[in-house]
Short mmCIF file of C-alpha atoms in Angstrom, two decimals:
data_model
loop_
_atom_site.label_atom_id
_atom_site.label_comp_id
_atom_site.label_asym_id
_atom_site.label_seq_id
_atom_site.Cartn_x
_atom_site.Cartn_y
_atom_site.Cartn_z
CA MET A 261 -6.79 -2.68 -1.66
CA ALA A 262 -6.38 -3.03 2.36
CA ASN A 263 -3.40 -0.76 1.91
CA ALA A 264 -5.11 2.18 -0.27
CA ALA A 265 -5.47 4.18 2.73
CA THR A 266 -1.88 3.66 4.22
CA GLN A 267 1.72 4.74 3.88
CA THR A 268 2.32 1.69 1.92
CA LYS A 269 0.20 2.23 -1.02
CA PRO A 270 2.63 4.82 -2.36
CA LEU A 271 5.55 2.51 -1.47
CA HIS A 272 4.09 -0.14 -3.86
CA ILE A 273 4.45 2.79 -7.09
CA GLY A 274 7.78 3.65 -5.83
CA ASN A 275 8.99 -0.03 -5.60
CA ALA A 276 7.71 -1.10 -8.72
CA ALA A 277 9.62 2.01 -10.63
CA LYS A 278 12.71 1.05 -8.68
CA HIS A 279 12.63 -2.14 -9.78
CA GLY A 280 11.80 -1.15 -13.74
CA MET A 281 15.04 0.93 -13.74
CA GLU A 282 17.25 -1.85 -11.82
CA ALA A 283 15.93 -4.25 -14.55
CA THR A 284 16.99 -1.46 -17.25
CA PHE A 285 20.44 -0.82 -16.09
CA LEU A 286 21.03 -4.38 -15.60
CA ALA A 287 20.15 -5.20 -19.26
CA MET A 288 22.27 -1.83 -20.28
CA LEU A 289 25.19 -4.07 -18.29
CA ASP A 290 24.88 -7.09 -20.49
CA LEU A 291 23.47 -9.14 -17.39
CA GLN A 292 22.82 -12.61 -18.76
CA GLY A 293 20.03 -14.93 -17.88
CA ASN A 294 18.14 -17.94 -19.33
CA LYS A 295 15.56 -16.52 -21.89
CA ARG A 296 13.34 -19.59 -21.36
CA ILE A 297 12.28 -18.38 -17.86
CA LEU A 298 8.28 -18.49 -18.96
CA ASP A 299 8.45 -22.04 -20.56
CA LEU A 300 7.03 -25.16 -19.31
CA GLU A 301 10.07 -27.33 -19.21
CA SER A 302 12.26 -24.80 -17.47
CA GLY A 303 10.35 -22.08 -16.08
CA PHE A 304 7.39 -21.81 -14.08
CA GLY A 305 5.91 -24.98 -15.39
CA ALA A 306 8.77 -26.67 -13.56
CA PHE A 307 7.51 -25.66 -10.04
CA TYR A 308 3.92 -25.49 -10.70
CA ALA A 309 1.62 -28.39 -11.94
CA ASN A 310 -1.23 -26.50 -12.72
CA TYR A 311 0.55 -23.72 -14.81
CA SER A 312 -0.94 -23.21 -18.03
CA PRO A 313 0.07 -20.24 -20.11
CA ASP A 314 -1.80 -18.53 -22.85
CA ASP A 315 -0.49 -17.00 -25.86
CA LEU A 316 0.01 -12.93 -25.42
CA PRO A 317 -2.33 -10.63 -26.57
CA SER A 318 -1.75 -8.55 -29.82
CA PRO A 319 -1.09 -5.30 -29.84
CA ASN A 320 -4.51 -4.32 -31.17
CA SER A 321 -6.73 -6.55 -29.13
CA HIS A 322 -6.76 -4.37 -25.93
CA ILE A 323 -7.55 -0.41 -25.55
CA TRP A 324 -5.47 1.70 -23.36
CA LEU A 325 -7.16 3.71 -20.91
CA LEU A 326 -5.55 6.91 -21.49
CA ASP A 327 -6.52 6.83 -25.18
CA GLN A 328 -10.08 7.49 -24.08
CA GLN A 329 -9.49 9.81 -21.25
CA ASP A 330 -7.08 12.28 -19.98
CA VAL A 331 -5.12 12.78 -17.04
CA ALA A 332 -6.83 14.61 -13.83
CA PHE A 333 -4.37 17.00 -11.99
CA LYS A 334 -6.32 17.39 -8.48
CA SER A 335 -6.56 20.37 -6.86
CA PHE A 336 -6.32 18.79 -3.17
CA PRO A 337 -4.29 15.82 -2.18
CA ALA A 338 -7.26 13.03 -1.86
CA HIS A 339 -8.88 9.96 -3.56
CA LEU A 340 -9.63 11.38 -6.93
CA ALA A 341 -13.73 10.11 -6.23
CA THR A 342 -13.71 12.58 -3.44
CA HIS A 343 -13.81 15.37 -5.46
CA TRP A 344 -17.14 14.73 -6.65
CA ALA A 345 -17.94 15.16 -2.95
CA ALA A 346 -16.21 17.95 -2.53
CA ASP A 347 -17.54 19.83 -5.56
CA ALA A 348 -21.10 19.00 -4.71
CA ALA A 349 -20.67 20.01 -1.10
CA ALA A 350 -19.08 23.26 -1.98
CA ALA A 351 -22.39 24.08 -4.21
CA VAL A 352 -24.96 23.14 -1.59
CA ARG A 353 -22.86 25.24 1.08
CA LYS A 354 -23.89 28.19 -0.84
CA HIS A 355 -27.21 27.81 0.82
CA LEU A 356 -26.43 27.28 4.00
CA VAL A 357 -23.24 29.83 5.00
CA VAL A 358 -24.76 33.57 4.96
CA SER A 359 -21.06 34.72 5.88
CA GLU A 360 -17.88 33.00 6.20
CA ARG A 361 -17.64 34.87 9.56
CA ALA A 362 -20.47 32.93 10.79
CA GLY A 363 -19.86 29.68 9.34
CA LEU A 364 -21.95 26.69 8.83
CA PRO A 365 -24.91 26.43 10.89
CA THR A 366 -24.24 22.67 12.18
CA ASP A 367 -26.76 22.97 15.01
CA HIS A 368 -29.45 23.39 12.40
CA ILE A 369 -28.59 20.42 10.35
CA GLU A 370 -30.64 17.25 10.79
CA ARG A 371 -28.87 15.08 8.19
CA VAL A 372 -26.41 15.04 5.42
CA VAL A 373 -27.01 12.34 2.47
CA LEU A 374 -24.21 11.50 -0.10
CA ARG A 375 -25.14 9.39 -3.42
CA VAL A 376 -21.82 7.93 -4.62
CA PRO A 377 -20.75 5.15 -6.12
CA GLU A 378 -20.48 2.18 -3.73
CA VAL A 379 -16.69 2.08 -3.17
CA GLN A 380 -15.82 0.32 -0.12
CA TYR A 381 -12.54 1.92 0.42
CA VAL A 382 -13.37 5.36 0.42
CA ASN A 383 -16.37 4.68 2.53
CA ARG A 384 -14.96 6.05 6.03
CA PRO A 385 -17.25 7.30 8.54
CA PHE A 386 -14.59 8.33 11.17
CA PRO A 387 -11.22 8.51 9.76
CA ASP A 388 -8.46 8.44 12.29
CA SER A 389 -5.67 9.25 10.24
CA GLU A 390 -4.55 11.47 7.59
CA HIS A 391 -4.54 8.96 4.80
CA GLU A 392 -8.14 7.51 6.07
CA ALA A 393 -9.29 10.88 5.51
CA ARG A 394 -7.86 11.31 2.13
CA HIS A 395 -10.05 8.09 1.24
CA SER A 396 -13.35 9.14 2.88
CA PHE A 397 -16.16 10.52 1.06
CA GLN A 398 -17.75 11.48 4.24
CA TYR A 399 -14.81 13.55 5.66
CA VAL A 400 -14.01 15.54 2.66
CA ALA A 401 -17.31 16.90 2.26
CA CYS A 402 -17.62 17.64 5.85
CA ALA A 403 -14.11 19.55 5.45
CA MET A 404 -15.87 21.70 2.19
CA LEU A 405 -19.09 22.39 3.93
CA LEU A 406 -17.15 23.54 7.21
CA ASP A 407 -14.31 25.55 5.88
CA GLY A 408 -15.21 26.05 2.16
CA SER A 409 -12.11 24.61 0.69
CA VAL A 410 -10.05 21.29 1.13
CA THR A 411 -6.19 21.97 1.44
CA VAL A 412 -3.26 19.95 2.55
CA PRO A 413 -3.61 21.21 5.81
CA SER A 414 -7.46 19.65 5.78
CA PHE A 415 -5.93 16.43 6.45
CA HIS A 416 -3.84 17.21 9.54
CA SER A 417 -4.31 15.54 12.83
CA GLN A 418 -5.66 18.49 14.49
CA GLN A 419 -8.56 19.11 11.67
CA ILE A 420 -9.50 16.03 11.34
CA ASN A 421 -10.46 15.74 15.17
CA ARG A 422 -12.02 18.93 15.46
CA PRO A 423 -15.20 18.43 17.31
CA GLN A 424 -17.53 20.30 14.88
CA VAL A 425 -15.98 17.64 12.37
CA ARG A 426 -16.97 14.83 14.42
CA GLU A 427 -20.40 16.49 14.95
CA LEU A 428 -20.87 16.66 11.50
CA LEU A 429 -19.57 13.22 10.55
CA ARG A 430 -22.12 11.72 12.83
CA LYS A 431 -25.27 13.20 10.44
CA VAL A 432 -23.64 11.85 7.32
CA GLU A 433 -25.19 8.91 5.49
CA LEU A 434 -24.12 7.40 2.01
CA GLU A 435 -26.52 6.08 -0.62
CA HIS A 436 -25.64 4.50 -3.78
CA PRO A 437 -28.12 5.00 -6.31
CA PRO A 438 -27.76 1.97 -9.28
CA ASP A 439 -26.96 4.30 -12.05
CA ASN A 440 -23.70 5.75 -9.98
CA LEU A 441 -21.08 3.28 -11.11
CA PRO A 442 -17.39 3.29 -9.72
CA SER A 443 -16.18 4.96 -12.97
CA PHE A 444 -13.90 8.30 -12.94
CA ASN A 445 -15.57 8.84 -16.31
CA SER A 446 -19.28 8.57 -15.33
CA LEU A 447 -19.37 8.79 -11.60
CA TYR A 448 -21.31 11.59 -9.93
CA CYS A 449 -22.15 13.00 -6.34
CA GLU A 450 -25.37 14.29 -5.03
CA ILE A 451 -25.53 15.95 -1.91
CA SER A 452 -28.82 16.65 0.49
CA ILE A 453 -28.69 18.45 3.54
CA THR A 454 -31.57 18.08 5.46
CA LEU A 455 -32.20 20.94 8.26
CA LYS A 456 -34.30 20.56 11.54
CA ASP A 457 -37.06 22.66 10.52
CA GLY A 458 -37.52 20.13 7.39
CA THR A 459 -36.03 22.39 4.77
CA THR A 460 -33.62 20.44 2.15
CA PHE A 461 -30.79 21.78 -0.05
CA THR A 462 -29.71 19.47 -2.91
CA GLU A 463 -26.75 19.86 -5.22
CA ARG A 464 -25.06 17.22 -7.81
CA SER A 465 -21.39 17.32 -9.29
CA ASP A 466 -21.15 15.50 -12.56
CA THR A 467 -17.08 16.83 -13.24
CA PHE A 468 -15.49 18.51 -10.53
CA TYR A 469 -12.68 21.33 -11.17
CA GLY A 470 -9.84 19.10 -12.12
CA HIS A 471 -11.14 16.63 -13.94
CA TRP A 472 -9.84 15.91 -17.42
CA ARG A 473 -13.07 17.53 -18.92
CA LYS A 474 -12.74 20.65 -16.61
CA PRO A 475 -9.21 20.92 -16.17
CA LEU A 476 -7.11 23.23 -13.75
CA SER A 477 -6.13 26.55 -15.44
CA GLN A 478 -2.61 27.00 -15.74
CA GLU A 479 -2.58 29.86 -13.01
CA ASP A 480 -4.20 27.45 -10.73
CA LEU A 481 -1.86 24.62 -11.51
CA GLN A 482 1.33 26.70 -11.14
CA ARG A 483 -0.16 27.89 -7.84
CA LYS A 484 -0.58 24.33 -6.88
CA PHE A 485 2.81 23.62 -7.77
CA ARG A 486 4.47 26.75 -6.05
CA ALA A 487 2.54 25.74 -2.80
CA ASN A 488 3.80 22.33 -2.53
CA ALA A 489 7.64 22.80 -3.81
CA SER A 490 7.99 25.84 -1.68
CA GLN A 491 7.94 23.30 1.18
CA ILE A 492 11.09 21.95 0.31
CA LEU A 493 12.85 24.43 -2.13
CA CYS A 494 13.63 28.17 -2.03
CA ARG A 495 11.73 30.65 -3.96
CA ASP A 496 14.15 31.24 -6.38
CA THR A 497 14.56 27.80 -7.41
CA VAL A 498 10.58 26.94 -7.52
CA GLU A 499 10.18 29.97 -10.20
CA SER A 500 13.33 28.64 -12.03
CA LEU A 501 11.56 25.14 -12.16
CA VAL A 502 8.11 26.47 -13.17
CA LYS A 503 10.09 28.30 -16.01
CA VAL A 504 12.04 25.05 -16.93
CA VAL A 505 9.06 23.06 -17.30
CA GLU A 506 6.88 25.29 -19.09
CA ASN A 507 9.73 25.16 -21.68
CA LEU A 508 10.65 21.45 -21.19
CA GLU A 509 10.35 20.53 -25.05
CA ASN A 510 13.48 23.26 -25.60
CA LEU A 511 15.36 21.75 -22.86
CA GLU A 512 18.45 20.47 -24.25
CA ASP A 513 20.28 19.20 -21.01
CA CYS A 514 18.01 17.59 -18.52
CA SER A 515 20.74 18.37 -15.70
CA THR A 516 19.13 21.71 -15.62
CA LEU A 517 16.02 20.55 -14.46
CA THR A 518 17.63 17.54 -11.97
CA THR A 519 19.84 20.00 -10.40
CA LEU A 520 17.31 22.48 -9.56
CA LEU A 521 15.26 19.72 -8.01
CA LYS A 522 18.24 18.59 -5.78
CA GLY A 523 17.67 22.21 -4.44
CA PRO A 524 21.14 23.67 -4.99
CA SER A 525 21.47 27.42 -5.45
CA VAL A 526 19.85 28.85 -8.48
CA GLN A 527 22.84 31.37 -9.49
CA GLU A 528 24.89 28.39 -11.27
CA GLU A 529 21.72 27.75 -13.25
CA ALA A 530 21.04 31.42 -13.98
CA SER A 531 23.01 31.92 -16.95
CA LYS A 532 22.07 28.74 -18.41
CA LEU A 533 18.45 29.53 -18.11
CA SER A 534 18.70 33.34 -19.07
CA HIS A 535 20.68 31.71 -22.42
CA MET A 536 17.93 29.16 -23.05
CA PHE A 537 15.22 31.44 -22.91
CA SER A 538 16.71 34.05 -24.98
CA SER A 539 17.27 31.32 -27.74
CA HIS A 540 13.86 30.27 -28.31
CA HIS A 541 10.89 32.68 -29.41
CA THR A 542 8.56 29.81 -29.75
CA THR A 543 5.07 29.59 -27.74
CA SER A 544 5.71 28.04 -24.40
CA PRO A 545 3.78 24.69 -24.16
CA ARG A 546 1.55 24.26 -21.05
CA LEU A 547 2.65 23.05 -17.85
CA THR A 548 -0.09 20.33 -18.10
CA SER A 549 2.02 18.54 -20.94
CA ILE A 550 4.09 16.79 -18.26
#
């Protein structure tokens, strides 16, 4: 977990996928090897004196997590647990901000208490980098309180190092109620803001917008995709990708999708898309199906 808030973490995932693909292709090429690599006499047992393998579990002896919960599409790129903090902060902000022009009265705030699960690698009182900010209960809550939203630019260095952010971070405290366990299915975030005159406002989030119990709307999901994809692809390509993914089950040739993802001119694909969409009149599946 030491690399949870570094550039290395996503590298691990990609590297694992890379090795999986390599193993698949090598097997397709009929690469030969010893089938007894796990056996005591010739495998790990030949090198480790305490090697004591157990029988593999049966397929019905375990529960797949995704059989019990769905996939959550985040509305902003940060650790999932911080989305509860953002949701609670957005709710309590309504008690404090008279107008967006006036902003948050940070000078009047005495303390901010976040009641969250005890998750050490998301407890970062003063993040120094984009990656640390994405893994900080404190920063995400402060960004929402100050700006009214959390977006990709919220994690840029100039936003993280704003004086008003640092001032507010110094007022944040974490509490860990014993009933608030680190489970994406049951955790919550409660935020209490106490003003210097003693007034306290408290709000709580049990399910943030984007959680599988409260999924992003199709419009918001497409808006997120367009905002991200438009950073490297032209507008026409982005719109074509939306159409392709919406009709993924009807796609006969995946090269249409992969070609668009490479970012060439859309003219070559226009005829394929036009033909594909005119040939199918079934109800389009939701983008969330992928």
